[in-house]
XYZ file of C-alpha atoms in Angstrom:
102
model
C -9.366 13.874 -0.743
C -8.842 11.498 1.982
C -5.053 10.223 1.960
C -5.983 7.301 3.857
C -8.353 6.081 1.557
C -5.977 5.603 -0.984
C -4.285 1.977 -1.383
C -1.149 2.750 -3.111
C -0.380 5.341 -0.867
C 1.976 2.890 1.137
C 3.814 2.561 -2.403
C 4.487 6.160 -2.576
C 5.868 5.918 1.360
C 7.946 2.713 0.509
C 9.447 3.774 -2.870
C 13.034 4.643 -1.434
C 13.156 1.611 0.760
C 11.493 -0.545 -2.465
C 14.200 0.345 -4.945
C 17.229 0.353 -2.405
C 16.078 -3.378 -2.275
C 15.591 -3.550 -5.758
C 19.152 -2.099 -6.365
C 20.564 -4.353 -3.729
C 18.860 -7.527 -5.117
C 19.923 -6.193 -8.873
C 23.763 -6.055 -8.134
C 23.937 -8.751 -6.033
C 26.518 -11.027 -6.969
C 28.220 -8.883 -9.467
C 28.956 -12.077 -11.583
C 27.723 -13.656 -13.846
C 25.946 -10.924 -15.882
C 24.399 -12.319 -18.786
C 21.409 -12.158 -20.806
C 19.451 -14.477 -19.010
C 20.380 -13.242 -15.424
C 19.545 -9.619 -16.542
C 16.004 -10.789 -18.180
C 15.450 -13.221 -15.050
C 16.109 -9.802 -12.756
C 14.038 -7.869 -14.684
C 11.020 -10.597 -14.844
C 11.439 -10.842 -10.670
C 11.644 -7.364 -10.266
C 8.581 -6.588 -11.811
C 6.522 -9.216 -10.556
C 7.559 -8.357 -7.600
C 6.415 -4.329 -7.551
C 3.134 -5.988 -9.442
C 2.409 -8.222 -6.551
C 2.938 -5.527 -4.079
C 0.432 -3.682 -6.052
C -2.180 -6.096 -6.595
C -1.927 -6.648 -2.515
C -2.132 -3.839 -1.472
C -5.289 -3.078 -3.062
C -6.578 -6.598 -2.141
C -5.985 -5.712 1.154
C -7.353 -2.344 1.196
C -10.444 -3.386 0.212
C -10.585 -6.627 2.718
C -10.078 -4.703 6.033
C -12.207 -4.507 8.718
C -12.693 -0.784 9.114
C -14.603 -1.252 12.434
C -10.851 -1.565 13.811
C -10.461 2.229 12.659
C -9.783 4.581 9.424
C -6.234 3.995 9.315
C -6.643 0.308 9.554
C -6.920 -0.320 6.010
C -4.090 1.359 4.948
C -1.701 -0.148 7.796
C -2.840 -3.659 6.538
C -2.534 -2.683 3.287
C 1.316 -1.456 3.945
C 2.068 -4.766 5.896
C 0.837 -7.023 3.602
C 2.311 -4.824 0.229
C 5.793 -4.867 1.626
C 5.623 -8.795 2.695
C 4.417 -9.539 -0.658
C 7.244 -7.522 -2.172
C 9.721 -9.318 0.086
C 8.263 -12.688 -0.619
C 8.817 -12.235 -4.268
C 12.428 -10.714 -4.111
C 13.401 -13.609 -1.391
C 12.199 -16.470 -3.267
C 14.202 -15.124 -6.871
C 17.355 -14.493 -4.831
C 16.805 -18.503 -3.633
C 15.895 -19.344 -7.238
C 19.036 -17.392 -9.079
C 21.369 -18.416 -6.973
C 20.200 -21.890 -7.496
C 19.992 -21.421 -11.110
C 23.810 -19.540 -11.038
C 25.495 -22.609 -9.168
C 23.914 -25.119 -11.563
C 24.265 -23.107 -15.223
């Protein structure tokens, strides 16, 4: 099998880095810890791993492979891990909006 030609292979590679930013984004602020903050977490969290999924294959199927083998899976990584960082960036924004006005 051809490791390059898998598309979630960059998920495998990023998992440490993916949940120290999960655990990061998950304890940060320590308060308030309620119901809705943990569900909210939870919800951004997992559309953010989703999105980083559905990206990466996206992408690994839209490369140009005239640029080389490894090109897929390099575009695939870059655009996986943006996605991921999108999400996680735009619920910190959003919960601490929602945590300064509830």
């Amino acid at each position: 099998m051809n490791v390059a030609g898998i598309p979630a292979l960059a998920l495998i590679l990023f998992a440490p880095w993916f949940l120290i930013l999960a655990t990061l984004y998950w304890l940060y602020p320590r308060q308030p810890r309620n119901a809705a903050r943990l569900r909210f977490d939870a919800i951004a969290l997992l559309l953010a791993f989703a999105g980083c999924l559905a990206s990466l294959y996206w992408s690994f199927g839209f490369a140009d492979r005239s640029h080389g083998h490894l090109w897929p899976q390099i575009l695939a990584t870059s655009v996986g891990y943006g996605v991921f960082l999108a999400v996680l960036t735009g619920a910190f924004y959003l919960r601490r909006r929602m945590l300064a006005t509830g």
